[in-house]
Amino acid sequence: IYLINIFNIIMKNIKPFGPSIGKGKLSKKFINKLNDEFDFKSNSKKIDYSSKLASQIKNEVKISNQFIKKNLEKEIKILTRKFLAKEKIGNVKKINILNLWVVRQFKGEYNPIHYHEGDLSGVGYLKLPKNMTNNKLVRNKKSKTNGTIDFINGQKGFLSKSIYNLIPKVNDLLIFPNYLMHTAYPFNVEGERRSFSFNIKLTFKK
């Protein structure tokens, strides 16, 4: 168990359309702990989580509740409360992490448009390939979507783009309502794009 200075943890809320998205930063200790756990368990076929998820990705590993509670829970909960506080939601009694899994994505793999269970969901970034957003197939392309994440809500109209694109960075953590549809694009460079996702159930004070 490690100590966290809660005053150094920053959460910024983004509201590109209806639902808000929280964008925070994870500690290096959190990233290292989760990367080490994934590397240790990723070779076991028994714990491959891919068949239960929407992705077109071969290697995904569910992280045990025991490991989450000991190494990850505190930081995720702090960032979640900061996100909710910025939305003026302070009557949360309990934050329960339903599940958490690590996604290992390589060249050509992708995550189709989908949504999650629970009340809130999150995605954090552990490793990213160099020059991931480059598109070798189309020269002078202004839009760099390779390996990025899109959030989709509603339909395109006047003053409403309906799609919000984010370029991931290592240590980024995004928190959003479970129903907010999103997709992770494929990329065409060599290297590993490693992220983790989780779902949260909230219990409110009466």
mmCIF file with all atom_site columns, N, CA, C and O in Angstrom, residues 95-122:
data_model
loop_
_atom_site.group_PDB
_atom_site.id
_atom_site.type_symbol
_atom_site.label_atom_id
_atom_site.label_alt_id
_atom_site.label_comp_id
_atom_site.label_asym_id
_atom_site.label_entity_id
_atom_site.label_seq_id
_atom_site.pdbx_PDB_ins_code
_atom_site.Cartn_x
_atom_site.Cartn_y
_atom_site.Cartn_z
_atom_site.occupancy
_atom_site.B_iso_or_equiv
_atom_site.pdbx_formal_charge
_atom_site.auth_seq_id
_atom_site.auth_comp_id
_atom_site.auth_asym_id
_atom_site.auth_atom_id
_atom_site.pdbx_PDB_model_num
ATOM 1   N N  . ILE A 1 95  ? -18.257 4.239  -3.621  1.00 0.00 ? 95  ILE A N  1
ATOM 2   C CA . ILE A 1 95  ? -17.771 4.028  -4.987  1.00 0.00 ? 95  ILE A CA 1
ATOM 3   C C  . ILE A 1 95  ? -17.266 2.598  -5.079  1.00 0.00 ? 95  ILE A C  1
ATOM 4   O O  . ILE A 1 95  ? -16.301 2.225  -4.412  1.00 0.00 ? 95  ILE A O  1
ATOM 5   N N  . ASN A 1 96  ? -17.941 1.797  -5.884  1.00 0.00 ? 96  ASN A N  1
ATOM 6   C CA . ASN A 1 96  ? -17.582 0.380  -5.993  1.00 0.00 ? 96  ASN A CA 1
ATOM 7   C C  . ASN A 1 96  ? -17.040 0.095  -7.396  1.00 0.00 ? 96  ASN A C  1
ATOM 8   O O  . ASN A 1 96  ? -17.743 0.278  -8.391  1.00 0.00 ? 96  ASN A O  1
ATOM 9   N N  . ILE A 1 97  ? -15.776 -0.337 -7.479  1.00 0.00 ? 97  ILE A N  1
ATOM 10  C CA . ILE A 1 97  ? -15.182 -0.710 -8.759  1.00 0.00 ? 97  ILE A CA 1
ATOM 11  C C  . ILE A 1 97  ? -15.645 -2.117 -9.116  1.00 0.00 ? 97  ILE A C  1
ATOM 12  O O  . ILE A 1 97  ? -15.283 -3.091 -8.462  1.00 0.00 ? 97  ILE A O  1
ATOM 13  N N  . LEU A 1 98  ? -16.476 -2.214 -10.155 1.00 0.00 ? 98  LEU A N  1
ATOM 14  C CA . LEU A 1 98  ? -17.056 -3.502 -10.544 1.00 0.00 ? 98  LEU A CA 1
ATOM 15  C C  . LEU A 1 98  ? -16.028 -4.426 -11.179 1.00 0.00 ? 98  LEU A C  1
ATOM 16  O O  . LEU A 1 98  ? -16.002 -5.626 -10.916 1.00 0.00 ? 98  LEU A O  1
ATOM 17  N N  . ASN A 1 99  ? -15.205 -3.876 -12.054 1.00 0.00 ? 99  ASN A N  1
ATOM 18  C CA . ASN A 1 99  ? -14.183 -4.654 -12.748 1.00 0.00 ? 99  ASN A CA 1
ATOM 19  C C  . ASN A 1 99  ? -13.150 -3.715 -13.363 1.00 0.00 ? 99  ASN A C  1
ATOM 20  O O  . ASN A 1 99  ? -13.403 -2.520 -13.544 1.00 0.00 ? 99  ASN A O  1
ATOM 21  N N  . LEU A 1 100 ? -11.995 -4.283 -13.668 1.00 0.00 ? 100 LEU A N  1
ATOM 22  C CA . LEU A 1 100 ? -10.909 -3.512 -14.282 1.00 0.00 ? 100 LEU A CA 1
ATOM 23  C C  . LEU A 1 100 ? -10.077 -4.481 -15.112 1.00 0.00 ? 100 LEU A C  1
ATOM 24  O O  . LEU A 1 100 ? -9.742  -5.569 -14.652 1.00 0.00 ? 100 LEU A O  1
ATOM 25  N N  . TRP A 1 101 ? -9.772  -4.080 -16.340 1.00 0.00 ? 101 TRP A N  1
ATOM 26  C CA . TRP A 1 101 ? -8.997  -4.960 -17.211 1.00 0.00 ? 101 TRP A CA 1
ATOM 27  C C  . TRP A 1 101 ? -8.009  -4.138 -18.044 1.00 0.00 ? 101 TRP A C  1
ATOM 28  O O  . TRP A 1 101 ? -8.198  -2.951 -18.270 1.00 0.00 ? 101 TRP A O  1
ATOM 29  N N  . VAL A 1 102 ? -6.946  -4.804 -18.490 1.00 0.00 ? 102 VAL A N  1
ATOM 30  C CA . VAL A 1 102 ? -5.895  -4.166 -19.283 1.00 0.00 ? 102 VAL A CA 1
ATOM 31  C C  . VAL A 1 102 ? -6.017  -4.634 -20.725 1.00 0.00 ? 102 VAL A C  1
ATOM 32  O O  . VAL A 1 102 ? -6.225  -5.813 -20.995 1.00 0.00 ? 102 VAL A O  1
ATOM 33  N N  . VAL A 1 103 ? -5.884  -3.687 -21.649 1.00 0.00 ? 103 VAL A N  1
ATOM 34  C CA . VAL A 1 103 ? -6.025  -3.954 -23.083 1.00 0.00 ? 103 VAL A CA 1
ATOM 35  C C  . VAL A 1 103 ? -4.675  -3.734 -23.765 1.00 0.00 ? 103 VAL A C  1
ATOM 36  O O  . VAL A 1 103 ? -4.114  -2.645 -23.682 1.00 0.00 ? 103 VAL A O  1
ATOM 37  N N  . ARG A 1 104 ? -4.206  -4.765 -24.462 1.00 0.00 ? 104 ARG A N  1
ATOM 38  C CA . ARG A 1 104 ? -2.929  -4.681 -25.180 1.00 0.00 ? 104 ARG A CA 1
ATOM 39  C C  . ARG A 1 104 ? -3.237  -4.642 -26.679 1.00 0.00 ? 104 ARG A C  1
ATOM 40  O O  . ARG A 1 104 ? -3.654  -5.629 -27.260 1.00 0.00 ? 104 ARG A O  1
ATOM 41  N N  . GLN A 1 105 ? -3.023  -3.496 -27.302 1.00 0.00 ? 105 GLN A N  1
ATOM 42  C CA . GLN A 1 105 ? -3.411  -3.289 -28.697 1.00 0.00 ? 105 GLN A CA 1
ATOM 43  C C  . GLN A 1 105 ? -2.175  -3.128 -29.573 1.00 0.00 ? 105 GLN A C  1
ATOM 44  O O  . GLN A 1 105 ? -1.269  -2.362 -29.250 1.00 0.00 ? 105 GLN A O  1
ATOM 45  N N  . PHE A 1 106 ? -2.164  -3.851 -30.714 1.00 0.00 ? 106 PHE A N  1
ATOM 46  C CA . PHE A 1 106 ? -1.061  -3.768 -31.654 1.00 0.00 ? 106 PHE A CA 1
ATOM 47  C C  . PHE A 1 106 ? -1.556  -3.310 -33.021 1.00 0.00 ? 106 PHE A C  1
ATOM 48  O O  . PHE A 1 106 ? -2.762  -3.136 -33.235 1.00 0.00 ? 106 PHE A O  1
ATOM 49  N N  . LYS A 1 107 ? -0.645  -3.140 -33.942 1.00 0.00 ? 107 LYS A N  1
ATOM 50  C CA . LYS A 1 107 ? -0.915  -2.655 -35.293 1.00 0.00 ? 107 LYS A CA 1
ATOM 51  C C  . LYS A 1 107 ? -2.131  -3.350 -35.914 1.00 0.00 ? 107 LYS A C  1
ATOM 52  O O  . LYS A 1 107 ? -2.196  -4.572 -35.951 1.00 0.00 ? 107 LYS A O  1
ATOM 53  N N  . GLY A 1 108 ? -3.099  -2.561 -36.365 1.00 0.00 ? 108 GLY A N  1
ATOM 54  C CA . GLY A 1 108 ? -4.271  -3.091 -37.038 1.00 0.00 ? 108 GLY A CA 1
ATOM 55  C C  . GLY A 1 108 ? -5.422  -3.466 -36.124 1.00 0.00 ? 108 GLY A C  1
ATOM 56  O O  . GLY A 1 108 ? -6.550  -3.660 -36.599 1.00 0.00 ? 108 GLY A O  1
ATOM 57  N N  . GLU A 1 109 ? -5.189  -3.578 -34.816 1.00 0.00 ? 109 GLU A N  1
ATOM 58  C CA . GLU A 1 109 ? -6.263  -3.930 -33.886 1.00 0.00 ? 109 GLU A CA 1
ATOM 59  C C  . GLU A 1 109 ? -7.038  -2.676 -33.485 1.00 0.00 ? 109 GLU A C  1
ATOM 60  O O  . GLU A 1 109 ? -6.507  -1.565 -33.543 1.00 0.00 ? 109 GLU A O  1
ATOM 61  N N  . TYR A 1 110 ? -8.267  -2.868 -33.036 1.00 0.00 ? 110 TYR A N  1
ATOM 62  C CA . TYR A 1 110 ? -9.100  -1.721 -32.701 1.00 0.00 ? 110 TYR A CA 1
ATOM 63  C C  . TYR A 1 110 ? -10.216 -2.124 -31.728 1.00 0.00 ? 110 TYR A C  1
ATOM 64  O O  . TYR A 1 110 ? -10.466 -3.305 -31.506 1.00 0.00 ? 110 TYR A O  1
ATOM 65  N N  . ASN A 1 111 ? -10.867 -1.123 -31.193 1.00 0.00 ? 111 ASN A N  1
ATOM 66  C CA . ASN A 1 111 ? -12.004 -1.327 -30.297 1.00 0.00 ? 111 ASN A CA 1
ATOM 67  C C  . ASN A 1 111 ? -13.212 -0.650 -30.929 1.00 0.00 ? 111 ASN A C  1
ATOM 68  O O  . ASN A 1 111 ? -13.243 0.580  -31.053 1.00 0.00 ? 111 ASN A O  1
ATOM 69  N N  . PRO A 1 112 ? -14.231 -1.398 -31.376 1.00 0.00 ? 112 PRO A N  1
ATOM 70  C CA . PRO A 1 112 ? -15.378 -0.784 -32.054 1.00 0.00 ? 112 PRO A CA 1
ATOM 71  C C  . PRO A 1 112 ? -16.217 0.074  -31.109 1.00 0.00 ? 112 PRO A C  1
ATOM 72  O O  . PRO A 1 112 ? -16.019 0.042  -29.892 1.00 0.00 ? 112 PRO A O  1
ATOM 73  N N  . ILE A 1 113 ? -17.147 0.814  -31.656 1.00 0.00 ? 113 ILE A N  1
ATOM 74  C CA . ILE A 1 113 ? -18.014 1.676  -30.850 1.00 0.00 ? 113 ILE A CA 1
ATOM 75  C C  . ILE A 1 113 ? -18.793 0.821  -29.855 1.00 0.00 ? 113 ILE A C  1
ATOM 76  O O  . ILE A 1 113 ? -19.419 -0.169 -30.217 1.00 0.00 ? 113 ILE A O  1
ATOM 77  N N  . HIS A 1 114 ? -18.757 1.220  -28.591 1.00 0.00 ? 114 HIS A N  1
ATOM 78  C CA . HIS A 1 114 ? -19.424 0.452  -27.543 1.00 0.00 ? 114 HIS A CA 1
ATOM 79  C C  . HIS A 1 114 ? -19.648 1.333  -26.320 1.00 0.00 ? 114 HIS A C  1
ATOM 80  O O  . HIS A 1 114 ? -19.184 2.470  -26.265 1.00 0.00 ? 114 HIS A O  1
ATOM 81  N N  . TYR A 1 115 ? -20.385 0.810  -25.345 1.00 0.00 ? 115 TYR A N  1
ATOM 82  C CA . TYR A 1 115 ? -20.561 1.486  -24.060 1.00 0.00 ? 115 TYR A CA 1
ATOM 83  C C  . TYR A 1 115 ? -20.384 0.442  -22.961 1.00 0.00 ? 115 TYR A C  1
ATOM 84  O O  . TYR A 1 115 ? -20.189 -0.741 -23.236 1.00 0.00 ? 115 TYR A O  1
ATOM 85  N N  . HIS A 1 116 ? -20.454 0.865  -21.708 1.00 0.00 ? 116 HIS A N  1
ATOM 86  C CA . HIS A 1 116 ? -20.109 0.000  -20.588 1.00 0.00 ? 116 HIS A CA 1
ATOM 87  C C  . HIS A 1 116 ? -21.289 -0.194 -19.626 1.00 0.00 ? 116 HIS A C  1
ATOM 88  O O  . HIS A 1 116 ? -22.350 0.389  -19.801 1.00 0.00 ? 116 HIS A O  1
ATOM 89  N N  . GLU A 1 117 ? -21.039 -0.981 -18.585 1.00 0.00 ? 117 GLU A N  1
ATOM 90  C CA . GLU A 1 117 ? -22.016 -1.193 -17.517 1.00 0.00 ? 117 GLU A CA 1
ATOM 91  C C  . GLU A 1 117 ? -21.720 -0.249 -16.354 1.00 0.00 ? 117 GLU A C  1
ATOM 92  O O  . GLU A 1 117 ? -20.768 0.512  -16.384 1.00 0.00 ? 117 GLU A O  1
ATOM 93  N N  . GLY A 1 118 ? -22.537 -0.320 -15.309 1.00 0.00 ? 118 GLY A N  1
ATOM 94  C CA . GLY A 1 118 ? -22.315 0.504  -14.123 1.00 0.00 ? 118 GLY A CA 1
ATOM 95  C C  . GLY A 1 118 ? -22.889 1.904  -14.276 1.00 0.00 ? 118 GLY A C  1
ATOM 96  O O  . GLY A 1 118 ? -23.827 2.138  -15.038 1.00 0.00 ? 118 GLY A O  1
ATOM 97  N N  . ASP A 1 119 ? -22.315 2.857  -13.537 1.00 0.00 ? 119 ASP A N  1
ATOM 98  C CA . ASP A 1 119 ? -22.718 4.265  -13.611 1.00 0.00 ? 119 ASP A CA 1
ATOM 99  C C  . ASP A 1 119 ? -21.652 5.117  -14.288 1.00 0.00 ? 119 ASP A C  1
ATOM 100 O O  . ASP A 1 119 ? -21.952 6.011  -15.062 1.00 0.00 ? 119 ASP A O  1
ATOM 101 N N  . LEU A 1 120 ? -20.402 4.843  -13.945 1.00 0.00 ? 120 LEU A N  1
ATOM 102 C CA . LEU A 1 120 ? -19.265 5.541  -14.540 1.00 0.00 ? 120 LEU A CA 1
ATOM 103 C C  . LEU A 1 120 ? -18.290 4.516  -15.111 1.00 0.00 ? 120 LEU A C  1
ATOM 104 O O  . LEU A 1 120 ? -18.206 3.383  -14.626 1.00 0.00 ? 120 LEU A O  1
ATOM 105 N N  . SER A 1 121 ? -17.554 4.930  -16.127 1.00 0.00 ? 121 SER A N  1
ATOM 106 C CA . SER A 1 121 ? -16.499 4.099  -16.695 1.00 0.00 ? 121 SER A CA 1
ATOM 107 C C  . SER A 1 121 ? -15.242 4.939  -16.832 1.00 0.00 ? 121 SER A C  1
ATOM 108 O O  . SER A 1 121 ? -15.301 6.171  -16.785 1.00 0.00 ? 121 SER A O  1
ATOM 109 N N  . GLY A 1 122 ? -14.124 4.267  -17.036 1.00 0.00 ? 122 GLY A N  1
ATOM 110 C CA . GLY A 1 122 ? -12.871 4.992  -17.184 1.00 0.00 ? 122 GLY A CA 1
ATOM 111 C C  . GLY A 1 122 ? -11.895 4.249  -18.070 1.00 0.00 ? 122 GLY A C  1
ATOM 112 O O  . GLY A 1 122 ? -12.004 3.032  -18.253 1.00 0.00 ? 122 GLY A O  1
#
